Tab-separated table of N, CA and C in Angstrom:
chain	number	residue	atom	x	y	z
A	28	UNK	N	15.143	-14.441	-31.518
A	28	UNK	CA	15.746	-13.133	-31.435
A	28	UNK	C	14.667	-12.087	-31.188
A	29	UNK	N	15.024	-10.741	-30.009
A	29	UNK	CA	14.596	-10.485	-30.016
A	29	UNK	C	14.369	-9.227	-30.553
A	30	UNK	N	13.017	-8.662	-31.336
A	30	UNK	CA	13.002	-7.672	-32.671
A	30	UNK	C	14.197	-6.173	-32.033
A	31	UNK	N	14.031	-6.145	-31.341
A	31	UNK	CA	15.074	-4.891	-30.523
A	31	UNK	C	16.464	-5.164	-29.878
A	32	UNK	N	16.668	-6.492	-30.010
A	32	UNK	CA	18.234	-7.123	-30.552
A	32	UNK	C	19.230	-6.305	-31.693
A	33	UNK	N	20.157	-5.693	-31.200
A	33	UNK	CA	20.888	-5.347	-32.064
A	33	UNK	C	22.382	-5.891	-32.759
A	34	UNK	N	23.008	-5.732	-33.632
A	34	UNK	CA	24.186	-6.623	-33.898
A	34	UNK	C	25.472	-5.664	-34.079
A	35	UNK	N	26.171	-5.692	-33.023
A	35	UNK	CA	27.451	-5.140	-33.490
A	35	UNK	C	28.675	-6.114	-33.803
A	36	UNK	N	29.339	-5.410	-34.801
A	36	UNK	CA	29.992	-6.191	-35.760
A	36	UNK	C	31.514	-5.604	-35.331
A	37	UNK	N	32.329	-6.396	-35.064
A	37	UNK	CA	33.546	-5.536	-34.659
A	37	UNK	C	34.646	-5.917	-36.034
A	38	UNK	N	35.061	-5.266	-37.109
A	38	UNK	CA	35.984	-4.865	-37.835
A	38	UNK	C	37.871	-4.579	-37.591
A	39	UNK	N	37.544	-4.164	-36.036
A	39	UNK	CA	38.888	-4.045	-35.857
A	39	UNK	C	39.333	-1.993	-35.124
A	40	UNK	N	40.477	-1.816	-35.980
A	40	UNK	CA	40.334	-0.516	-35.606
A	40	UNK	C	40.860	-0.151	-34.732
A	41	UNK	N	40.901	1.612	-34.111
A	41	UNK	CA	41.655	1.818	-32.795
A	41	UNK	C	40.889	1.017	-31.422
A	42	UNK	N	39.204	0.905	-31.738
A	42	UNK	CA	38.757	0.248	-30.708
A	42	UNK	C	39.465	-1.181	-29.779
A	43	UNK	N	39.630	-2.033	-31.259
A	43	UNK	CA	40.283	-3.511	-30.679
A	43	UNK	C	41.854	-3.334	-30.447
A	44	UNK	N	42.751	-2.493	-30.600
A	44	UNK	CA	43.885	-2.105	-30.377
A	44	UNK	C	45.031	-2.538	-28.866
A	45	UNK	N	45.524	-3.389	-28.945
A	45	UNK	CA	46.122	-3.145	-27.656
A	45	UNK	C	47.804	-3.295	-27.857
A	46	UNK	N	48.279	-3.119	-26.562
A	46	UNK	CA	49.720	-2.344	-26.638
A	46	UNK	C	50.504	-3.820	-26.805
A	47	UNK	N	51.526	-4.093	-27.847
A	47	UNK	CA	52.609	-5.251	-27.736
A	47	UNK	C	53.781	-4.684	-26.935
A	48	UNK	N	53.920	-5.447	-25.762
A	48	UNK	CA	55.008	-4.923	-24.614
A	48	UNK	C	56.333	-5.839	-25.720
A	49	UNK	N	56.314	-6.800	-26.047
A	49	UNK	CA	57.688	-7.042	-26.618
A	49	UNK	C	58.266	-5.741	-27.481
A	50	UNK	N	57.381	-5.508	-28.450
A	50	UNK	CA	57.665	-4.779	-29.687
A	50	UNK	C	57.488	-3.382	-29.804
A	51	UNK	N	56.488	-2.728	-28.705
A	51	UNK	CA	56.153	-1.584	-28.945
A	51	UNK	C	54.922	-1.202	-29.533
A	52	UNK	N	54.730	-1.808	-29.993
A	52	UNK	CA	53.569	-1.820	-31.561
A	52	UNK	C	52.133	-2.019	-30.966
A	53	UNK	N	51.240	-1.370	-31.467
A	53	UNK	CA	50.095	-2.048	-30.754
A	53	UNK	C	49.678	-2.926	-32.111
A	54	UNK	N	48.538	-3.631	-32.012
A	54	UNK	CA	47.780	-5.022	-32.543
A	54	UNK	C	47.144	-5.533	-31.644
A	55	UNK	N	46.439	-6.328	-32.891
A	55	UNK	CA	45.056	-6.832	-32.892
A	55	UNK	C	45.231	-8.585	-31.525
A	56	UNK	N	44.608	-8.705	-30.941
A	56	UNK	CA	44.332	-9.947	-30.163
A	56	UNK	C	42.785	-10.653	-30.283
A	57	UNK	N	41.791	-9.882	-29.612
A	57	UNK	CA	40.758	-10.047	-29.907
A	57	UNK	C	39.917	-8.673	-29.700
A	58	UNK	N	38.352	-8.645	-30.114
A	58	UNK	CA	37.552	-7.813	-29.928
A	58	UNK	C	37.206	-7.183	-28.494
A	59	UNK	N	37.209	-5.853	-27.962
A	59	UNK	CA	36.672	-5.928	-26.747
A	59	UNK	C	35.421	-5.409	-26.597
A	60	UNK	N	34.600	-5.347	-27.838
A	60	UNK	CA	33.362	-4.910	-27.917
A	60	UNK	C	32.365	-5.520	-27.113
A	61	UNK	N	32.434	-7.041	-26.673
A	61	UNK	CA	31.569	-7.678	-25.599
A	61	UNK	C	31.694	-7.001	-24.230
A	62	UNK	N	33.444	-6.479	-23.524
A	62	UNK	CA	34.049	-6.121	-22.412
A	62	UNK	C	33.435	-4.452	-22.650
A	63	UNK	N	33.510	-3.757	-23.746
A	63	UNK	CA	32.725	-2.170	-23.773
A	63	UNK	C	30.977	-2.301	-22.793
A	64	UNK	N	30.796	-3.608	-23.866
A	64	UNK	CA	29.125	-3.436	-23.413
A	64	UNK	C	28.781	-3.582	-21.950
A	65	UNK	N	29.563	-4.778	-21.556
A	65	UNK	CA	29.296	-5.164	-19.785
A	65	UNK	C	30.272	-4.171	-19.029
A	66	UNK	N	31.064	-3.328	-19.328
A	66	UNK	CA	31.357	-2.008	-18.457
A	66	UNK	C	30.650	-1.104	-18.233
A	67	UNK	N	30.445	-1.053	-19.519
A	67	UNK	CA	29.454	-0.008	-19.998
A	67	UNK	C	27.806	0.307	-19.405
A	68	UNK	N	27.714	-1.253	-18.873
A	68	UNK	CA	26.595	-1.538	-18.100
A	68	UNK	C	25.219	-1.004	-19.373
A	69	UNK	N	25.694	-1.643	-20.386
A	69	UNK	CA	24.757	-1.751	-21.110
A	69	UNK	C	23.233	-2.287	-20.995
A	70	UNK	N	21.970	-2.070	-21.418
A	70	UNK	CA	21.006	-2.388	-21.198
A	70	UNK	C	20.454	-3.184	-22.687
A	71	UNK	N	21.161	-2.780	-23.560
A	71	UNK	CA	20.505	-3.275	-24.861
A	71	UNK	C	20.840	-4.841	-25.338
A	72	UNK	N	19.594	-5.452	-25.907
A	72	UNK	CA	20.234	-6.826	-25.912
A	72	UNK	C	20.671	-7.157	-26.911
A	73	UNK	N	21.940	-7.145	-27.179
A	73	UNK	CA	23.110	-7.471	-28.608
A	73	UNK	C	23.801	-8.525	-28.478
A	74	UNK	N	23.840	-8.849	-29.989
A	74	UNK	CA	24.918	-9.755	-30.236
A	74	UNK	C	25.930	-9.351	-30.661
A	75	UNK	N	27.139	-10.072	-30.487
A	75	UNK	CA	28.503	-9.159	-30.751
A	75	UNK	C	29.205	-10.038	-31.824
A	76	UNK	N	29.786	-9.785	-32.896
A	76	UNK	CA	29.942	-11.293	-33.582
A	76	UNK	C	31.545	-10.077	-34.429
A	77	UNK	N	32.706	-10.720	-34.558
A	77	UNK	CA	34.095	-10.280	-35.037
A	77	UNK	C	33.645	-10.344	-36.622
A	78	UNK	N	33.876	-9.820	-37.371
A	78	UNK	CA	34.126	-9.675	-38.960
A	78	UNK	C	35.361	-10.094	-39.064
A	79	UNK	N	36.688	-9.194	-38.220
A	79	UNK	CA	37.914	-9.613	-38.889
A	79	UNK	C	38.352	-8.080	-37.599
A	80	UNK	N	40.041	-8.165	-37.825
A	80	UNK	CA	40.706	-6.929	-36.427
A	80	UNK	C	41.597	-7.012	-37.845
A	81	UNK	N	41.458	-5.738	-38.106
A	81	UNK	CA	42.250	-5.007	-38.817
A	81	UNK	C	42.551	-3.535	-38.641
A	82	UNK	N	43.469	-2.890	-39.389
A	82	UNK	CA	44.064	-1.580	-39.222
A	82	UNK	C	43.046	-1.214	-40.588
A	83	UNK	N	41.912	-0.032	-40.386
A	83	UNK	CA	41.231	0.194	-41.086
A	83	UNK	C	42.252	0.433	-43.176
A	84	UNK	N	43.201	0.836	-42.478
A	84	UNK	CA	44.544	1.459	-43.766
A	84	UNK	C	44.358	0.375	-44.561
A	85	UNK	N	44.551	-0.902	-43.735
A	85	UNK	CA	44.369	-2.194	-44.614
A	85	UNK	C	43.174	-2.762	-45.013
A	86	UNK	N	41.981	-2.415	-44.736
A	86	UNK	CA	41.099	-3.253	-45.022
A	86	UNK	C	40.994	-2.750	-46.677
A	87	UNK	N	40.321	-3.688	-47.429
A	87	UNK	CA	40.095	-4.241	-49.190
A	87	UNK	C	39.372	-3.925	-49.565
A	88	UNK	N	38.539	-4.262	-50.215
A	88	UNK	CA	36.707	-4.333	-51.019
A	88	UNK	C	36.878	-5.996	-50.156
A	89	UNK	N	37.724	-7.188	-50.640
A	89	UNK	CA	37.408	-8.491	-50.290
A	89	UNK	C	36.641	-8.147	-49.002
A	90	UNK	N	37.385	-7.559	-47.818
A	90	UNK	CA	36.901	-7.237	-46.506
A	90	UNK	C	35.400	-6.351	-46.338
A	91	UNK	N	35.179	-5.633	-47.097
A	91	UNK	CA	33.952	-4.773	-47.036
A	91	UNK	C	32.646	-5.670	-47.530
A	92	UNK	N	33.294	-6.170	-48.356
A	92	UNK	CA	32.122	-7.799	-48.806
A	92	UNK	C	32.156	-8.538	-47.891
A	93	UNK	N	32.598	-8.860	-46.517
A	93	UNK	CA	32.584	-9.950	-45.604
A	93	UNK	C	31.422	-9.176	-44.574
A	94	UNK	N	31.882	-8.166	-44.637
A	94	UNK	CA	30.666	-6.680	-43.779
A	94	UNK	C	29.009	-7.280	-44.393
A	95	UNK	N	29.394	-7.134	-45.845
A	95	UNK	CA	28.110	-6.757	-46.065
A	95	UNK	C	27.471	-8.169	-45.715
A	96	UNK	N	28.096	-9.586	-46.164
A	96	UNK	CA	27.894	-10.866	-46.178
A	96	UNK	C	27.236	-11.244	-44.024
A	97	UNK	N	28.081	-10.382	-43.550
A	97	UNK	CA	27.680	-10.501	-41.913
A	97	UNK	C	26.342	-9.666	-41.961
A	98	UNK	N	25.990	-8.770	-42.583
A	98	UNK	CA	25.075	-8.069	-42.252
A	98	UNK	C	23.458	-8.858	-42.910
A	99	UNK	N	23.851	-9.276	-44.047
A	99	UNK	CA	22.780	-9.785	-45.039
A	99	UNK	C	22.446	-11.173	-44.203
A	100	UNK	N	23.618	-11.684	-44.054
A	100	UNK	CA	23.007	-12.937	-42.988
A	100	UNK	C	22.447	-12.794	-41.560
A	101	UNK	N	22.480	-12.124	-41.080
A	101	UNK	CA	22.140	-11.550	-39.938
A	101	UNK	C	20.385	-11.421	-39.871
A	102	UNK	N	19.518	-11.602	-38.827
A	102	UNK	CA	18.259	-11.454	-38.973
A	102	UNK	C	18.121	-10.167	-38.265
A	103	UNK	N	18.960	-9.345	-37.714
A	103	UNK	CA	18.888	-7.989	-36.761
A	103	UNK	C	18.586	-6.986	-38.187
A	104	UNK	N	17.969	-5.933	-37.593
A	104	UNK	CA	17.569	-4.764	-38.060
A	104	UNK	C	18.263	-3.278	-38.151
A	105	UNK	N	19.159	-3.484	-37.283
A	105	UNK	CA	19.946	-2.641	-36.544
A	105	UNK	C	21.253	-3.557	-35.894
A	106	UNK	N	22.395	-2.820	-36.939
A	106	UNK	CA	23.713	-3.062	-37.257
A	106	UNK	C	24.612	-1.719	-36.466
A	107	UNK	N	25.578	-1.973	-35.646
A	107	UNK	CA	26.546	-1.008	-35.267
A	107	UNK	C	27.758	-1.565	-35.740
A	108	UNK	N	28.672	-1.093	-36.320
A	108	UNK	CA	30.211	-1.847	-36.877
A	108	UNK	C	31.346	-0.900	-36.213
A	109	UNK	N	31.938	-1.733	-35.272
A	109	UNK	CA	33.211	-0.869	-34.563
A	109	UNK	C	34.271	-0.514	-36.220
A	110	UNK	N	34.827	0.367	-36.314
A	110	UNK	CA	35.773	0.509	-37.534
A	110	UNK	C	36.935	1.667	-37.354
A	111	UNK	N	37.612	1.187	-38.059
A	111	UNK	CA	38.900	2.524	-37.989
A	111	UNK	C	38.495	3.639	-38.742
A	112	UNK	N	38.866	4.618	-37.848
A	112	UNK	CA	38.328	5.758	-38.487
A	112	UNK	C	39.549	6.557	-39.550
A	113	UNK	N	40.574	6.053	-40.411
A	113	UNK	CA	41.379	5.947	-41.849
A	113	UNK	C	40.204	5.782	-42.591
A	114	UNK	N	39.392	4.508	-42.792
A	114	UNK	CA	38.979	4.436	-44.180
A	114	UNK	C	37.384	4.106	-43.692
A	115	UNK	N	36.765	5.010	-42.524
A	115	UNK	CA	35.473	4.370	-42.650
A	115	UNK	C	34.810	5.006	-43.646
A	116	UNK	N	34.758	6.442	-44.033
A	116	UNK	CA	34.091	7.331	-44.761
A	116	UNK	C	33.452	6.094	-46.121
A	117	UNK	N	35.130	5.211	-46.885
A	117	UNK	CA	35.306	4.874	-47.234
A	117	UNK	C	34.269	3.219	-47.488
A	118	UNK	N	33.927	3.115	-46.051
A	118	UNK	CA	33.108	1.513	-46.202
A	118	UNK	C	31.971	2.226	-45.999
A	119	UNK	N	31.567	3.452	-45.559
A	119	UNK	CA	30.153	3.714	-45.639
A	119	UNK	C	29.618	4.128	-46.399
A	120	UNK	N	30.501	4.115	-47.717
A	120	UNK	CA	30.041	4.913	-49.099
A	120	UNK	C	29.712	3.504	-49.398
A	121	UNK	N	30.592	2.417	-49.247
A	121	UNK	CA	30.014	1.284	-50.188
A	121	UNK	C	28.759	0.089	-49.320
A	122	UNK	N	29.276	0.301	-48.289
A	122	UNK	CA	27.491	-0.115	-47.237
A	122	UNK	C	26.471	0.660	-48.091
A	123	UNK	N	26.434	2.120	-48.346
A	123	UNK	CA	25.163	2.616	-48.736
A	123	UNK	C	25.002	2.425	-50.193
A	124	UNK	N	25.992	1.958	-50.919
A	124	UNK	CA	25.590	1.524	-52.169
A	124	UNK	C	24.957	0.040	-52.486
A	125	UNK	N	24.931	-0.729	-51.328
A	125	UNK	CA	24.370	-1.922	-51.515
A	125	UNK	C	23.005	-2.437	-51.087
A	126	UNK	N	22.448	-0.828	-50.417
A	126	UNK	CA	21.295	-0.926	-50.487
A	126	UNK	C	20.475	-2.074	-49.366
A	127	UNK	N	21.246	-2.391	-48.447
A	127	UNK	CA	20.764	-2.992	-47.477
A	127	UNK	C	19.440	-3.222	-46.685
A	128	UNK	N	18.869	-1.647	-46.435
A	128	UNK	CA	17.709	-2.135	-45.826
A	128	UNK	C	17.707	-1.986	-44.280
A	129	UNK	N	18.778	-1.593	-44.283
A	129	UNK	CA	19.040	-1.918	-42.357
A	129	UNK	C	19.431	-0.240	-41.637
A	130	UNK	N	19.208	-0.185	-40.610
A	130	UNK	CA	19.839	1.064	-40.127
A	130	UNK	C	21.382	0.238	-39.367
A	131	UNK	N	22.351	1.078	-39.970
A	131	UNK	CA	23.406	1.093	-39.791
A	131	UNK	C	24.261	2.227	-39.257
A	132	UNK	N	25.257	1.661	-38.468
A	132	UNK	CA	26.053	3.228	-37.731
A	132	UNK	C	27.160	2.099	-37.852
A	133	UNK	N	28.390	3.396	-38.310
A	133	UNK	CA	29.867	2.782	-38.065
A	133	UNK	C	29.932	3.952	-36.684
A	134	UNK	N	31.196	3.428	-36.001
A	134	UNK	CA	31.307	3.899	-35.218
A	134	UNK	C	33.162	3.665	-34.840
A	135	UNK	N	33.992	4.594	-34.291
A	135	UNK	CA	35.015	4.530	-34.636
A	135	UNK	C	35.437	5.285	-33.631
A	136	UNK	N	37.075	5.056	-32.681
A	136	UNK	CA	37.848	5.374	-31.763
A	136	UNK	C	38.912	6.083	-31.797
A	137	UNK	N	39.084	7.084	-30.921
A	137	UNK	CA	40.543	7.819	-30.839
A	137	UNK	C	41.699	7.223	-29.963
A	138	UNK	N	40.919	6.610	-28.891
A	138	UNK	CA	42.230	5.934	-27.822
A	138	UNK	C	41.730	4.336	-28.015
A	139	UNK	N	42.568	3.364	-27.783
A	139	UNK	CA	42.103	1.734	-27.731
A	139	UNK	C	41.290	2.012	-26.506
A	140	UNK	N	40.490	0.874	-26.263
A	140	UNK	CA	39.895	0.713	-25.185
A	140	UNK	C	40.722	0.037	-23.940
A	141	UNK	N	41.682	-0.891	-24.506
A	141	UNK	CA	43.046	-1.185	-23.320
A	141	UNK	C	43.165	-0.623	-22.777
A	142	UNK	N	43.536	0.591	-23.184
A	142	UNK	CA	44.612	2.244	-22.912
A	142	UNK	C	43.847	2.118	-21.236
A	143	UNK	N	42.561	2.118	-20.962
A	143	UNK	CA	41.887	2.166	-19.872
A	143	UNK	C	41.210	3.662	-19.914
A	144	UNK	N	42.153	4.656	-20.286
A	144	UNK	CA	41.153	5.843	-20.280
A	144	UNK	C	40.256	6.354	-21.200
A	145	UNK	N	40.110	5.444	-22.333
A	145	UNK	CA	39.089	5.514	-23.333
A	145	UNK	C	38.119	5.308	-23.065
């Protein structure tokens, strides 16, 4: 790995969001945080690894311990976590109580990235 390797962690959120044509509803399928980076024409060399696609409303403490458990195992230095912006305030109070060690950024969406104009 290389020391300027970074790890984003995708959580879920309006980012991973896409539209259910049966139901109306949007939900979770998979992450498109790999599809952000290669549009995006990213230059940085990351790994992209899912925590879990949830509606931030729902995520737990169980879930915020799976965060920290991805992060502690992780050999990167530098952590980005896609998250819903309901309860991030919420996981970044308890990221900074555990004293990690790492520079960390949550980072969080107003439109899905599906939508296309996000």
């Amino acid at each position: 790995m290389n020391m300027e390797e970074i790890l984003v962690l995708s959580t879920g959120g309006t980012f991973d969001k896409t539209d259910d044509l049966l139901t109306g509803h949007l939900r979770f399928k998979e992450s498109f945080v790999p599809s952000i980076l290669t549009l995006g024409r990213s230059t940085l060399e990351a790994k992209t690894q899912t925590v879990f696609l949830k509606d931030s409303l729902d995520i737990v403490a169980q879930d915020r311990e799976s965060i920290v458990k991805a992060i502690e195992n992780a050999s990167h230095n530098r952590v980005v976590i896609t998250h819903g912006t309901d309860s991030i305030a919420e996981t970044a109070i308890f990221l900074e109580s555990c004293d990690l060690r790492k520079t960390i950024v949550l980072t969080g969406a107003m439109i899905p990235y599906s939508f296309g104009a996000s």
